[in-house]
Short mmCIF file of C-alpha atoms in Angstrom, two decimals:
data_model
loop_
_atom_site.label_atom_id
_atom_site.label_comp_id
_atom_site.label_asym_id
_atom_site.label_seq_id
_atom_site.Cartn_x
_atom_site.Cartn_y
_atom_site.Cartn_z
CA LYS A 1 253.45 136.85 85.18
CA PRO A 2 255.04 139.53 87.42
CA ASP A 3 253.20 140.73 90.50
CA PRO A 4 251.47 144.10 90.10
CA PRO A 5 252.88 147.03 92.08
CA ARG A 6 251.44 147.02 95.58
CA LEU A 7 252.59 150.28 97.15
CA LYS A 8 250.88 153.54 96.17
CA CYS A 9 252.49 156.90 96.80
CA PRO A 10 250.73 158.54 99.78
CA HIS A 11 250.82 162.03 98.23
CA GLU A 12 247.43 163.15 96.98
CA GLY A 13 247.33 163.32 93.20
CA CYS A 14 250.46 161.20 92.66
CA ASN A 15 249.85 158.08 90.61
CA HIS A 16 253.20 156.42 91.36
CA TYR A 17 253.15 152.76 92.41
CA ALA A 18 256.12 150.64 93.51
CA HIS A 19 256.82 146.93 93.91
CA ALA A 20 259.11 147.28 96.92
CA LYS A 21 259.46 149.59 99.92
CA GLY A 22 262.94 150.63 98.79
CA ASP A 23 261.56 151.73 95.43
CA MET A 24 258.87 153.80 97.15
CA ASP A 25 261.44 155.30 99.53
CA ARG A 26 263.56 156.34 96.53
CA HIS A 27 260.50 157.94 94.89
CA LEU A 28 259.64 159.84 98.09
CA GLU A 29 263.24 161.05 98.50
CA SER A 30 263.44 162.19 94.89
CA ARG A 31 262.39 165.64 93.71
CA ALA A 32 258.88 164.32 93.01
CA HIS A 33 257.38 165.92 96.11
CA LYS A 34 259.92 168.55 97.13
CA GLU A 35 259.47 172.29 96.85
CA PRO A 36 261.38 173.87 93.96
CA ALA A 37 264.72 175.22 95.12
CA TRP A 38 265.23 177.95 92.51
CA ASP A 39 263.03 181.06 92.17
CA CYS A 40 263.00 183.39 89.18
CA ARG A 41 263.73 186.99 90.18
CA MET A 42 261.58 188.33 87.32
CA CYS A 43 258.37 186.33 87.80
CA THR A 44 256.75 183.66 89.97
CA THR A 45 258.34 180.68 88.19
CA LYS A 46 260.01 178.13 90.44
CA CYS A 47 262.36 175.39 89.22
CA GLN A 48 263.79 172.21 90.67
CA ARG A 49 267.20 172.74 89.08
CA ALA A 50 269.47 175.70 88.39
CA ASP A 51 269.85 174.79 84.71
CA SER A 52 266.06 174.76 84.31
CA LEU A 53 265.87 178.26 85.79
CA LYS A 54 268.66 179.46 83.49
CA ARG A 55 266.84 178.04 80.46
CA HIS A 56 263.62 179.74 81.65
#
């Protein structure tokens, strides 16, 4: 039986758990907790990626 994940993401409201520190580091460096980089000029929508903004 595999060991259960032992590291919980420190960000409030995030339910991500990881088995290893490297996995948690990758999660924290991902877009999961970064501010959106793309702002819509017509409204208050913010997107993580340019293609998402274009689709919006």
